[in-house]
Amino acid sequence: MAAAQGRLSDGTGGMDDEDGEDRGGNRSAPLPFRAAVDALRTARLRPQIEVEPTPAPQRLAPFAYALEAAVVDGDEDLADGRLVLLHDPDGHEAWRGAFRLVTLIRAELESEMAVDPLLPEVCWSWLTGALQARGLTYGEPSGTVTRASSHYFGGLSERPAASQIEIRASWTPREGLGGVPDTAAHLAAWSDLLAQVAGLPPAGPGDASVVTLPQRRGPQTR
């Protein structure tokens, strides 16, 4: 299994900010943030999940660390996502803490599944269930579950209609000894969610209660 890797930055912004490069500020990252990042870097994930460095978007917090991942079967991507760790040493009123985790996860769906009226609630329960299954305490969860459909016309009319599910969420991890949250466990829970959205079977006996996503669209060639 591959160890998680990522980029350390002194600032962050929205999940869609693709131009977020390291600012190269002179301020040193505080020890709790460095410890949280070290735990993320050494976390072990199931082999189907490939993790790559990604620039941390800017402007949401003084310090940020970003990961992006894809669930891969051979040369085919089943789902992809991004996880950003934010840190404000002075604390953040909206977070009710000094750390925040922000995620974006996407996967293709069969059109029949995309129109299921219960799909958003089910997907949100997968997120909270993944955290609870790891015994994690967290606060102030918020997010959206979005279904989108694409229909092709003209020169693209031969392509079949496509449907996608997108989960955007954030939550405040409970801080432990030294003010450091168990970021490795949160990353493991996030990878559980990513694998579940991709339609992978449970990773082991302890995950037997996980319900995989039915009627997924076939794997997308990378």
mmCIF file with all atom_site columns, C-alpha atoms in Angstrom:
data_model
loop_
_atom_site.group_PDB
_atom_site.id
_atom_site.type_symbol
_atom_site.label_atom_id
_atom_site.label_alt_id
_atom_site.label_comp_id
_atom_site.label_asym_id
_atom_site.label_entity_id
_atom_site.label_seq_id
_atom_site.pdbx_PDB_ins_code
_atom_site.Cartn_x
_atom_site.Cartn_y
_atom_site.Cartn_z
_atom_site.occupancy
_atom_site.B_iso_or_equiv
_atom_site.pdbx_formal_charge
_atom_site.auth_seq_id
_atom_site.auth_comp_id
_atom_site.auth_asym_id
_atom_site.auth_atom_id
_atom_site.pdbx_PDB_model_num
ATOM 1   C CA . MET A 1 1   ? 0.000   0.000  0.000   1.00 0.00 ? 1   MET A CA 1
ATOM 2   C CA . ALA A 1 2   ? 1.230   3.492  -0.787  1.00 0.00 ? 2   ALA A CA 1
ATOM 3   C CA . ALA A 1 3   ? 1.844   6.102  1.869   1.00 0.00 ? 3   ALA A CA 1
ATOM 4   C CA . ALA A 1 4   ? -0.086  9.337  1.480   1.00 0.00 ? 4   ALA A CA 1
ATOM 5   C CA . GLN A 1 5   ? 1.827   12.323 0.172   1.00 0.00 ? 5   GLN A CA 1
ATOM 6   C CA . GLY A 1 6   ? 0.873   15.949 -0.410  1.00 0.00 ? 6   GLY A CA 1
ATOM 7   C CA . ARG A 1 7   ? 1.861   19.600 -0.427  1.00 0.00 ? 7   ARG A CA 1
ATOM 8   C CA . LEU A 1 8   ? 2.401   21.883 2.551   1.00 0.00 ? 8   LEU A CA 1
ATOM 9   C CA . SER A 1 9   ? 1.339   25.491 2.088   1.00 0.00 ? 9   SER A CA 1
ATOM 10  C CA . ASP A 1 10  ? 0.968   28.605 4.211   1.00 0.00 ? 10  ASP A CA 1
ATOM 11  C CA . GLY A 1 11  ? -2.486  29.451 2.871   1.00 0.00 ? 11  GLY A CA 1
ATOM 12  C CA . THR A 1 12  ? -5.575  27.983 1.321   1.00 0.00 ? 12  THR A CA 1
ATOM 13  C CA . GLY A 1 13  ? -8.780  28.933 -0.445  1.00 0.00 ? 13  GLY A CA 1
ATOM 14  C CA . GLY A 1 14  ? -11.739 27.262 -2.102  1.00 0.00 ? 14  GLY A CA 1
ATOM 15  C CA . MET A 1 15  ? -11.600 23.700 -3.369  1.00 0.00 ? 15  MET A CA 1
ATOM 16  C CA . ASP A 1 16  ? -11.829 24.953 -6.967  1.00 0.00 ? 16  ASP A CA 1
ATOM 17  C CA . ASP A 1 17  ? -8.845  27.328 -6.686  1.00 0.00 ? 17  ASP A CA 1
ATOM 18  C CA . GLU A 1 18  ? -6.455  25.608 -9.101  1.00 0.00 ? 18  GLU A CA 1
ATOM 19  C CA . ASP A 1 19  ? -3.927  28.441 -8.980  1.00 0.00 ? 19  ASP A CA 1
ATOM 20  C CA . GLY A 1 20  ? -3.120  28.048 -5.283  1.00 0.00 ? 20  GLY A CA 1
ATOM 21  C CA . GLU A 1 21  ? 0.665   27.894 -5.088  1.00 0.00 ? 21  GLU A CA 1
ATOM 22  C CA . ASP A 1 22  ? 2.825   28.077 -2.000  1.00 0.00 ? 22  ASP A CA 1
ATOM 23  C CA . ARG A 1 23  ? 3.205   31.685 -0.948  1.00 0.00 ? 23  ARG A CA 1
ATOM 24  C CA . GLY A 1 24  ? 6.670   31.148 0.522   1.00 0.00 ? 24  GLY A CA 1
ATOM 25  C CA . GLY A 1 25  ? 5.849   33.182 3.614   1.00 0.00 ? 25  GLY A CA 1
ATOM 26  C CA . ASN A 1 26  ? 8.414   33.537 6.363   1.00 0.00 ? 26  ASN A CA 1
ATOM 27  C CA . ARG A 1 27  ? 6.109   32.355 9.106   1.00 0.00 ? 27  ARG A CA 1
ATOM 28  C CA . SER A 1 28  ? 6.990   28.890 10.415  1.00 0.00 ? 28  SER A CA 1
ATOM 29  C CA . ALA A 1 29  ? 4.217   26.342 10.675  1.00 0.00 ? 29  ALA A CA 1
ATOM 30  C CA . PRO A 1 30  ? 3.250   25.619 14.308  1.00 0.00 ? 30  PRO A CA 1
ATOM 31  C CA . LEU A 1 31  ? 4.085   22.241 15.823  1.00 0.00 ? 31  LEU A CA 1
ATOM 32  C CA . PRO A 1 32  ? 0.456   20.981 16.018  1.00 0.00 ? 32  PRO A CA 1
ATOM 33  C CA . PHE A 1 33  ? 0.029   21.557 12.293  1.00 0.00 ? 33  PHE A CA 1
ATOM 34  C CA . ARG A 1 34  ? 3.334   19.879 11.466  1.00 0.00 ? 34  ARG A CA 1
ATOM 35  C CA . ALA A 1 35  ? 2.374   16.870 13.594  1.00 0.00 ? 35  ALA A CA 1
ATOM 36  C CA . ALA A 1 36  ? -1.016  16.650 11.871  1.00 0.00 ? 36  ALA A CA 1
ATOM 37  C CA . VAL A 1 37  ? 0.658   16.792 8.456   1.00 0.00 ? 37  VAL A CA 1
ATOM 38  C CA . ASP A 1 38  ? 3.238   14.165 9.416   1.00 0.00 ? 38  ASP A CA 1
ATOM 39  C CA . ALA A 1 39  ? 0.404   11.810 10.392  1.00 0.00 ? 39  ALA A CA 1
ATOM 40  C CA . LEU A 1 40  ? -1.240  12.336 7.000   1.00 0.00 ? 40  LEU A CA 1
ATOM 41  C CA . ARG A 1 41  ? 2.018   11.712 5.152   1.00 0.00 ? 41  ARG A CA 1
ATOM 42  C CA . THR A 1 42  ? 2.618   8.375  6.868   1.00 0.00 ? 42  THR A CA 1
ATOM 43  C CA . ALA A 1 43  ? -0.965  7.057  6.686   1.00 0.00 ? 43  ALA A CA 1
ATOM 44  C CA . ARG A 1 44  ? -1.419  3.750  4.841   1.00 0.00 ? 44  ARG A CA 1
ATOM 45  C CA . LEU A 1 45  ? -4.311  3.411  2.399   1.00 0.00 ? 45  LEU A CA 1
ATOM 46  C CA . ARG A 1 46  ? -5.781  0.456  0.544   1.00 0.00 ? 46  ARG A CA 1
ATOM 47  C CA . PRO A 1 47  ? -3.867  -0.282 -2.683  1.00 0.00 ? 47  PRO A CA 1
ATOM 48  C CA . GLN A 1 48  ? -6.683  0.744  -5.058  1.00 0.00 ? 48  GLN A CA 1
ATOM 49  C CA . ILE A 1 49  ? -6.395  4.343  -3.868  1.00 0.00 ? 49  ILE A CA 1
ATOM 50  C CA . GLU A 1 50  ? -3.607  6.332  -5.525  1.00 0.00 ? 50  GLU A CA 1
ATOM 51  C CA . VAL A 1 51  ? -2.599  9.551  -3.763  1.00 0.00 ? 51  VAL A CA 1
ATOM 52  C CA . GLU A 1 52  ? -0.709  12.397 -5.434  1.00 0.00 ? 52  GLU A CA 1
ATOM 53  C CA . PRO A 1 53  ? 0.533   15.832 -4.300  1.00 0.00 ? 53  PRO A CA 1
ATOM 54  C CA . THR A 1 54  ? -1.658  18.771 -5.200  1.00 0.00 ? 54  THR A CA 1
ATOM 55  C CA . PRO A 1 55  ? -1.183  22.511 -4.646  1.00 0.00 ? 55  PRO A CA 1
ATOM 56  C CA . ALA A 1 56  ? -3.107  23.644 -1.580  1.00 0.00 ? 56  ALA A CA 1
ATOM 57  C CA . PRO A 1 57  ? -5.608  26.346 -2.566  1.00 0.00 ? 57  PRO A CA 1
ATOM 58  C CA . GLN A 1 58  ? -5.185  29.646 -0.768  1.00 0.00 ? 58  GLN A CA 1
ATOM 59  C CA . ARG A 1 59  ? -6.960  32.201 1.377   1.00 0.00 ? 59  ARG A CA 1
ATOM 60  C CA . LEU A 1 60  ? -9.119  30.135 3.767   1.00 0.00 ? 60  LEU A CA 1
ATOM 61  C CA . ALA A 1 61  ? -6.569  29.641 6.547   1.00 0.00 ? 61  ALA A CA 1
ATOM 62  C CA . PRO A 1 62  ? -2.991  30.549 7.452   1.00 0.00 ? 62  PRO A CA 1
ATOM 63  C CA . PHE A 1 63  ? -1.798  26.961 6.876   1.00 0.00 ? 63  PHE A CA 1
ATOM 64  C CA . ALA A 1 64  ? -2.998  24.169 4.603   1.00 0.00 ? 64  ALA A CA 1
ATOM 65  C CA . TYR A 1 65  ? -1.987  20.752 3.338   1.00 0.00 ? 65  TYR A CA 1
ATOM 66  C CA . ALA A 1 66  ? -3.644  19.127 0.316   1.00 0.00 ? 66  ALA A CA 1
ATOM 67  C CA . LEU A 1 67  ? -4.024  15.615 -1.048  1.00 0.00 ? 67  LEU A CA 1
ATOM 68  C CA . GLU A 1 68  ? -5.796  14.331 -4.139  1.00 0.00 ? 68  GLU A CA 1
ATOM 69  C CA . ALA A 1 69  ? -6.652  10.714 -4.768  1.00 0.00 ? 69  ALA A CA 1
ATOM 70  C CA . ALA A 1 70  ? -8.183  8.406  -7.346  1.00 0.00 ? 70  ALA A CA 1
ATOM 71  C CA . VAL A 1 71  ? -9.700  4.972  -6.932  1.00 0.00 ? 71  VAL A CA 1
ATOM 72  C CA . VAL A 1 72  ? -8.026  2.953  -9.685  1.00 0.00 ? 72  VAL A CA 1
ATOM 73  C CA . ASP A 1 73  ? -8.787  -0.436 -11.206 1.00 0.00 ? 73  ASP A CA 1
ATOM 74  C CA . GLY A 1 74  ? -5.991  -1.203 -13.661 1.00 0.00 ? 74  GLY A CA 1
ATOM 75  C CA . ASP A 1 75  ? -5.868  1.816  -15.977 1.00 0.00 ? 75  ASP A CA 1
ATOM 76  C CA . GLU A 1 76  ? -9.390  2.965  -15.138 1.00 0.00 ? 76  GLU A CA 1
ATOM 77  C CA . ASP A 1 77  ? -10.490 5.604  -12.624 1.00 0.00 ? 77  ASP A CA 1
ATOM 78  C CA . LEU A 1 78  ? -13.594 4.743  -10.608 1.00 0.00 ? 78  LEU A CA 1
ATOM 79  C CA . ALA A 1 79  ? -13.746 7.934  -8.514  1.00 0.00 ? 79  ALA A CA 1
ATOM 80  C CA . ASP A 1 80  ? -11.547 10.836 -7.514  1.00 0.00 ? 80  ASP A CA 1
ATOM 81  C CA . GLY A 1 81  ? -11.330 13.308 -4.688  1.00 0.00 ? 81  GLY A CA 1
ATOM 82  C CA . ARG A 1 82  ? -9.370  15.953 -2.846  1.00 0.00 ? 82  ARG A CA 1
ATOM 83  C CA . LEU A 1 83  ? -8.805  16.411 0.879   1.00 0.00 ? 83  LEU A CA 1
ATOM 84  C CA . VAL A 1 84  ? -7.465  19.639 2.398   1.00 0.00 ? 84  VAL A CA 1
ATOM 85  C CA . LEU A 1 85  ? -6.372  20.141 6.000   1.00 0.00 ? 85  LEU A CA 1
ATOM 86  C CA . LEU A 1 86  ? -6.763  23.737 7.193   1.00 0.00 ? 86  LEU A CA 1
ATOM 87  C CA . HIS A 1 87  ? -5.213  25.201 10.332  1.00 0.00 ? 87  HIS A CA 1
ATOM 88  C CA . ASP A 1 88  ? -5.644  28.536 12.073  1.00 0.00 ? 88  ASP A CA 1
ATOM 89  C CA . PRO A 1 89  ? -3.519  28.699 15.255  1.00 0.00 ? 89  PRO A CA 1
ATOM 90  C CA . ASP A 1 90  ? -5.843  31.349 16.680  1.00 0.00 ? 90  ASP A CA 1
ATOM 91  C CA . GLY A 1 91  ? -8.903  29.193 16.152  1.00 0.00 ? 91  GLY A CA 1
ATOM 92  C CA . HIS A 1 92  ? -11.830 29.854 13.849  1.00 0.00 ? 92  HIS A CA 1
ATOM 93  C CA . GLU A 1 93  ? -15.274 30.795 15.127  1.00 0.00 ? 93  GLU A CA 1
ATOM 94  C CA . ALA A 1 94  ? -17.157 28.952 12.375  1.00 0.00 ? 94  ALA A CA 1
ATOM 95  C CA . TRP A 1 95  ? -15.032 25.816 12.787  1.00 0.00 ? 95  TRP A CA 1
ATOM 96  C CA . ARG A 1 96  ? -15.176 25.866 16.602  1.00 0.00 ? 96  ARG A CA 1
ATOM 97  C CA . GLY A 1 97  ? -11.596 24.670 16.569  1.00 0.00 ? 97  GLY A CA 1
ATOM 98  C CA . ALA A 1 98  ? -8.154  25.276 15.101  1.00 0.00 ? 98  ALA A CA 1
ATOM 99  C CA . PHE A 1 99  ? -8.364  22.603 12.374  1.00 0.00 ? 99  PHE A CA 1
ATOM 100 C CA . ARG A 1 100 ? -10.785 21.912 9.551   1.00 0.00 ? 100 ARG A CA 1
ATOM 101 C CA . LEU A 1 101 ? -10.974 19.175 6.911   1.00 0.00 ? 101 LEU A CA 1
ATOM 102 C CA . VAL A 1 102 ? -12.493 19.987 3.531   1.00 0.00 ? 102 VAL A CA 1
ATOM 103 C CA . THR A 1 103 ? -13.235 17.466 0.799   1.00 0.00 ? 103 THR A CA 1
ATOM 104 C CA . LEU A 1 104 ? -14.519 17.095 -2.731  1.00 0.00 ? 104 LEU A CA 1
ATOM 105 C CA . ILE A 1 105 ? -15.365 13.610 -4.097  1.00 0.00 ? 105 ILE A CA 1
ATOM 106 C CA . ARG A 1 106 ? -16.742 12.744 -7.564  1.00 0.00 ? 106 ARG A CA 1
ATOM 107 C CA . ALA A 1 107 ? -17.863 9.573  -9.320  1.00 0.00 ? 107 ALA A CA 1
ATOM 108 C CA . GLU A 1 108 ? -19.865 8.600  -12.400 1.00 0.00 ? 108 GLU A CA 1
ATOM 109 C CA . LEU A 1 109 ? -23.287 6.981  -11.951 1.00 0.00 ? 109 LEU A CA 1
ATOM 110 C CA . GLU A 1 110 ? -25.845 5.101  -13.953 1.00 0.00 ? 110 GLU A CA 1
ATOM 111 C CA . SER A 1 111 ? -28.684 7.459  -14.864 1.00 0.00 ? 111 SER A CA 1
ATOM 112 C CA . GLU A 1 112 ? -31.195 5.295  -12.983 1.00 0.00 ? 112 GLU A CA 1
ATOM 113 C CA . MET A 1 113 ? -29.240 5.752  -9.763  1.00 0.00 ? 113 MET A CA 1
ATOM 114 C CA . ALA A 1 114 ? -28.813 9.474  -10.342 1.00 0.00 ? 114 ALA A CA 1
ATOM 115 C CA . VAL A 1 115 ? -32.577 10.071 -10.248 1.00 0.00 ? 115 VAL A CA 1
ATOM 116 C CA . ASP A 1 116 ? -33.090 8.157  -6.993  1.00 0.00 ? 116 ASP A CA 1
ATOM 117 C CA . PRO A 1 117 ? -34.641 10.769 -4.647  1.00 0.00 ? 117 PRO A CA 1
ATOM 118 C CA . LEU A 1 118 ? -32.851 9.254  -1.640  1.00 0.00 ? 118 LEU A CA 1
ATOM 119 C CA . LEU A 1 119 ? -29.382 9.417  -3.188  1.00 0.00 ? 119 LEU A CA 1
ATOM 120 C CA . PRO A 1 120 ? -28.255 12.715 -1.555  1.00 0.00 ? 120 PRO A CA 1
ATOM 121 C CA . GLU A 1 121 ? -29.263 11.580 1.929   1.00 0.00 ? 121 GLU A CA 1
ATOM 122 C CA . VAL A 1 122 ? -27.614 8.191  1.401   1.00 0.00 ? 122 VAL A CA 1
ATOM 123 C CA . CYS A 1 123 ? -24.346 9.754  0.226   1.00 0.00 ? 123 CYS A CA 1
ATOM 124 C CA . TRP A 1 124 ? -24.250 12.131 3.181   1.00 0.00 ? 124 TRP A CA 1
ATOM 125 C CA . SER A 1 125 ? -24.852 9.217  5.543   1.00 0.00 ? 125 SER A CA 1
ATOM 126 C CA . TRP A 1 126 ? -21.858 7.464  3.953   1.00 0.00 ? 126 TRP A CA 1
ATOM 127 C CA . LEU A 1 127 ? -19.649 10.378 5.009   1.00 0.00 ? 127 LEU A CA 1
ATOM 128 C CA . THR A 1 128 ? -20.866 10.523 8.603   1.00 0.00 ? 128 THR A CA 1
ATOM 129 C CA . GLY A 1 129 ? -20.923 6.724  8.782   1.00 0.00 ? 129 GLY A CA 1
ATOM 130 C CA . ALA A 1 130 ? -17.299 6.485  7.620   1.00 0.00 ? 130 ALA A CA 1
ATOM 131 C CA . LEU A 1 131 ? -16.206 8.839  10.402  1.00 0.00 ? 131 LEU A CA 1
ATOM 132 C CA . GLN A 1 132 ? -18.277 7.056  13.032  1.00 0.00 ? 132 GLN A CA 1
ATOM 133 C CA . ALA A 1 133 ? -17.055 3.624  11.919  1.00 0.00 ? 133 ALA A CA 1
ATOM 134 C CA . ARG A 1 134 ? -13.507 4.758  12.723  1.00 0.00 ? 134 ARG A CA 1
ATOM 135 C CA . GLY A 1 135 ? -14.610 5.956  16.170  1.00 0.00 ? 135 GLY A CA 1
ATOM 136 C CA . LEU A 1 136 ? -13.868 9.582  15.313  1.00 0.00 ? 136 LEU A CA 1
ATOM 137 C CA . THR A 1 137 ? -15.315 12.582 17.106  1.00 0.00 ? 137 THR A CA 1
ATOM 138 C CA . TYR A 1 138 ? -15.937 15.664 14.990  1.00 0.00 ? 138 TYR A CA 1
ATOM 139 C CA . GLY A 1 139 ? -18.008 18.833 14.980  1.00 0.00 ? 139 GLY A CA 1
ATOM 140 C CA . GLU A 1 140 ? -19.718 21.393 12.755  1.00 0.00 ? 140 GLU A CA 1
ATOM 141 C CA . PRO A 1 141 ? -20.207 19.122 9.706   1.00 0.00 ? 141 PRO A CA 1
ATOM 142 C CA . SER A 1 142 ? -21.553 20.815 6.585   1.00 0.00 ? 142 SER A CA 1
ATOM 143 C CA . GLY A 1 143 ? -21.700 20.106 2.887   1.00 0.00 ? 143 GLY A CA 1
ATOM 144 C CA . THR A 1 144 ? -23.631 19.412 -0.273  1.00 0.00 ? 144 THR A CA 1
ATOM 145 C CA . VAL A 1 145 ? -24.406 16.394 -2.418  1.00 0.00 ? 145 VAL A CA 1
ATOM 146 C CA . THR A 1 146 ? -24.933 17.291 -6.085  1.00 0.00 ? 146 THR A CA 1
ATOM 147 C CA . ARG A 1 147 ? -26.254 15.195 -8.965  1.00 0.00 ? 147 ARG A CA 1
ATOM 148 C CA . ALA A 1 148 ? -25.442 16.332 -12.492 1.00 0.00 ? 148 ALA A CA 1
ATOM 149 C CA . SER A 1 149 ? -26.368 14.911 -15.895 1.00 0.00 ? 149 SER A CA 1
ATOM 150 C CA . SER A 1 150 ? -24.755 15.598 -19.269 1.00 0.00 ? 150 SER A CA 1
ATOM 151 C CA . HIS A 1 151 ? -26.494 15.078 -22.616 1.00 0.00 ? 151 HIS A CA 1
ATOM 152 C CA . TYR A 1 152 ? -24.578 15.323 -25.885 1.00 0.00 ? 152 TYR A CA 1
ATOM 153 C CA . PHE A 1 153 ? -25.697 16.829 -29.194 1.00 0.00 ? 153 PHE A CA 1
ATOM 154 C CA . GLY A 1 154 ? -24.411 17.524 -32.688 1.00 0.00 ? 154 GLY A CA 1
ATOM 155 C CA . GLY A 1 155 ? -20.941 16.144 -33.232 1.00 0.00 ? 155 GLY A CA 1
ATOM 156 C CA . LEU A 1 156 ? -21.051 14.579 -29.780 1.00 0.00 ? 156 LEU A CA 1
ATOM 157 C CA . SER A 1 157 ? -24.477 12.992 -30.144 1.00 0.00 ? 157 SER A CA 1
ATOM 158 C CA . GLU A 1 158 ? -23.071 9.467  -30.269 1.00 0.00 ? 158 GLU A CA 1
ATOM 159 C CA . ARG A 1 159 ? -21.904 9.731  -26.679 1.00 0.00 ? 159 ARG A CA 1
ATOM 160 C CA . PRO A 1 160 ? -24.298 8.262  -24.117 1.00 0.00 ? 160 PRO A CA 1
ATOM 161 C CA . ALA A 1 161 ? -25.770 10.529 -21.467 1.00 0.00 ? 161 ALA A CA 1
ATOM 162 C CA . ALA A 1 162 ? -23.600 10.675 -18.336 1.00 0.00 ? 162 ALA A CA 1
ATOM 163 C CA . SER A 1 163 ? -24.495 11.271 -14.691 1.00 0.00 ? 163 SER A CA 1
ATOM 164 C CA . GLN A 1 164 ? -22.174 12.235 -11.860 1.00 0.00 ? 164 GLN A CA 1
ATOM 165 C CA . ILE A 1 165 ? -22.389 12.450 -8.083  1.00 0.00 ? 165 ILE A CA 1
ATOM 166 C CA . GLU A 1 166 ? -20.363 15.077 -6.248  1.00 0.00 ? 166 GLU A CA 1
ATOM 167 C CA . ILE A 1 167 ? -19.878 15.351 -2.495  1.00 0.00 ? 167 ILE A CA 1
ATOM 168 C CA . ARG A 1 168 ? -18.480 18.555 -1.006  1.00 0.00 ? 168 ARG A CA 1
ATOM 169 C CA . ALA A 1 169 ? -18.102 18.568 2.756   1.00 0.00 ? 169 ALA A CA 1
ATOM 170 C CA . SER A 1 170 ? -16.138 19.911 5.689   1.00 0.00 ? 170 SER A CA 1
ATOM 171 C CA . TRP A 1 171 ? -15.896 19.062 9.370   1.00 0.00 ? 171 TRP A CA 1
ATOM 172 C CA . THR A 1 172 ? -13.840 19.932 12.441  1.00 0.00 ? 172 THR A CA 1
ATOM 173 C CA . PRO A 1 173 ? -11.739 17.034 13.765  1.00 0.00 ? 173 PRO A CA 1
ATOM 174 C CA . ARG A 1 174 ? -11.505 16.739 17.533  1.00 0.00 ? 174 ARG A CA 1
ATOM 175 C CA . GLU A 1 175 ? -8.104  17.845 18.805  1.00 0.00 ? 175 GLU A CA 1
ATOM 176 C CA . GLY A 1 176 ? -6.216  15.401 20.999  1.00 0.00 ? 176 GLY A CA 1
ATOM 177 C CA . LEU A 1 177 ? -2.965  15.506 22.938  1.00 0.00 ? 177 LEU A CA 1
ATOM 178 C CA . GLY A 1 178 ? -1.011  18.676 22.223  1.00 0.00 ? 178 GLY A CA 1
ATOM 179 C CA . GLY A 1 179 ? -3.918  20.113 20.251  1.00 0.00 ? 179 GLY A CA 1
ATOM 180 C CA . VAL A 1 180 ? -3.331  17.669 17.365  1.00 0.00 ? 180 VAL A CA 1
ATOM 181 C CA . PRO A 1 181 ? -6.265  15.827 15.742  1.00 0.00 ? 181 PRO A CA 1
ATOM 182 C CA . ASP A 1 182 ? -5.926  12.201 14.630  1.00 0.00 ? 182 ASP A CA 1
ATOM 183 C CA . THR A 1 183 ? -5.559  13.148 10.990  1.00 0.00 ? 183 THR A CA 1
ATOM 184 C CA . ALA A 1 184 ? -4.378  9.677  9.950   1.00 0.00 ? 184 ALA A CA 1
ATOM 185 C CA . ALA A 1 185 ? -7.674  8.188  11.148  1.00 0.00 ? 185 ALA A CA 1
ATOM 186 C CA . HIS A 1 186 ? -9.643  10.937 9.405   1.00 0.00 ? 186 HIS A CA 1
ATOM 187 C CA . LEU A 1 187 ? -7.743  10.226 6.183   1.00 0.00 ? 187 LEU A CA 1
ATOM 188 C CA . ALA A 1 188 ? -8.554  6.524  6.576   1.00 0.00 ? 188 ALA A CA 1
ATOM 189 C CA . ALA A 1 189 ? -12.248 7.354  7.018   1.00 0.00 ? 189 ALA A CA 1
ATOM 190 C CA . TRP A 1 190 ? -12.129 9.631  3.977   1.00 0.00 ? 190 TRP A CA 1
ATOM 191 C CA . SER A 1 191 ? -10.529 6.867  1.913   1.00 0.00 ? 191 SER A CA 1
ATOM 192 C CA . ASP A 1 192 ? -13.303 4.522  3.089   1.00 0.00 ? 192 ASP A CA 1
ATOM 193 C CA . LEU A 1 193 ? -15.849 7.010  1.731   1.00 0.00 ? 193 LEU A CA 1
ATOM 194 C CA . LEU A 1 194 ? -13.951 7.392  -1.539  1.00 0.00 ? 194 LEU A CA 1
ATOM 195 C CA . ALA A 1 195 ? -13.819 3.622  -2.006  1.00 0.00 ? 195 ALA A CA 1
ATOM 196 C CA . GLN A 1 196 ? -17.501 3.298  -1.161  1.00 0.00 ? 196 GLN A CA 1
ATOM 197 C CA . VAL A 1 197 ? -18.535 5.929  -3.689  1.00 0.00 ? 197 VAL A CA 1
ATOM 198 C CA . ALA A 1 198 ? -16.371 4.120  -6.253  1.00 0.00 ? 198 ALA A CA 1
ATOM 199 C CA . GLY A 1 199 ? -18.297 0.916  -5.619  1.00 0.00 ? 199 GLY A CA 1
ATOM 200 C CA . LEU A 1 200 ? -15.422 -1.093 -4.126  1.00 0.00 ? 200 LEU A CA 1
ATOM 201 C CA . PRO A 1 201 ? -16.243 -3.967 -1.751  1.00 0.00 ? 201 PRO A CA 1
ATOM 202 C CA . PRO A 1 202 ? -15.444 -3.511 1.957   1.00 0.00 ? 202 PRO A CA 1
ATOM 203 C CA . ALA A 1 203 ? -11.726 -3.577 2.730   1.00 0.00 ? 203 ALA A CA 1
ATOM 204 C CA . GLY A 1 204 ? -11.988 -6.191 5.464   1.00 0.00 ? 204 GLY A CA 1
ATOM 205 C CA . PRO A 1 205 ? -14.200 -7.993 8.001   1.00 0.00 ? 205 PRO A CA 1
ATOM 206 C CA . GLY A 1 206 ? -14.440 -4.872 10.118  1.00 0.00 ? 206 GLY A CA 1
ATOM 207 C CA . ASP A 1 207 ? -16.078 -3.053 7.205   1.00 0.00 ? 207 ASP A CA 1
ATOM 208 C CA . ALA A 1 208 ? -18.703 -5.698 6.463   1.00 0.00 ? 208 ALA A CA 1
ATOM 209 C CA . SER A 1 209 ? -21.562 -3.289 7.167   1.00 0.00 ? 209 SER A CA 1
ATOM 210 C CA . VAL A 1 210 ? -20.530 -0.908 4.378   1.00 0.00 ? 210 VAL A CA 1
ATOM 211 C CA . VAL A 1 211 ? -23.108 -0.743 1.591   1.00 0.00 ? 211 VAL A CA 1
ATOM 212 C CA . THR A 1 212 ? -21.472 -0.260 -1.812  1.00 0.00 ? 212 THR A CA 1
ATOM 213 C CA . LEU A 1 213 ? -22.917 1.963  -4.497  1.00 0.00 ? 213 LEU A CA 1
ATOM 214 C CA . PRO A 1 214 ? -25.232 0.001  -6.847  1.00 0.00 ? 214 PRO A CA 1
ATOM 215 C CA . GLN A 1 215 ? -25.713 0.676  -10.553 1.00 0.00 ? 215 GLN A CA 1
ATOM 216 C CA . ARG A 1 216 ? -22.483 2.609  -11.024 1.00 0.00 ? 216 ARG A CA 1
ATOM 217 C CA . ARG A 1 217 ? -21.559 3.604  -14.536 1.00 0.00 ? 217 ARG A CA 1
ATOM 218 C CA . GLY A 1 218 ? -18.781 1.422  -15.944 1.00 0.00 ? 218 GLY A CA 1
ATOM 219 C CA . PRO A 1 219 ? -15.170 2.436  -15.204 1.00 0.00 ? 219 PRO A CA 1
ATOM 220 C CA . GLN A 1 220 ? -13.879 5.481  -17.038 1.00 0.00 ? 220 GLN A CA 1
ATOM 221 C CA . THR A 1 221 ? -10.643 5.106  -18.988 1.00 0.00 ? 221 THR A CA 1
ATOM 222 C CA . ARG A 1 222 ? -7.867  7.336  -17.657 1.00 0.00 ? 222 ARG A CA 1
#
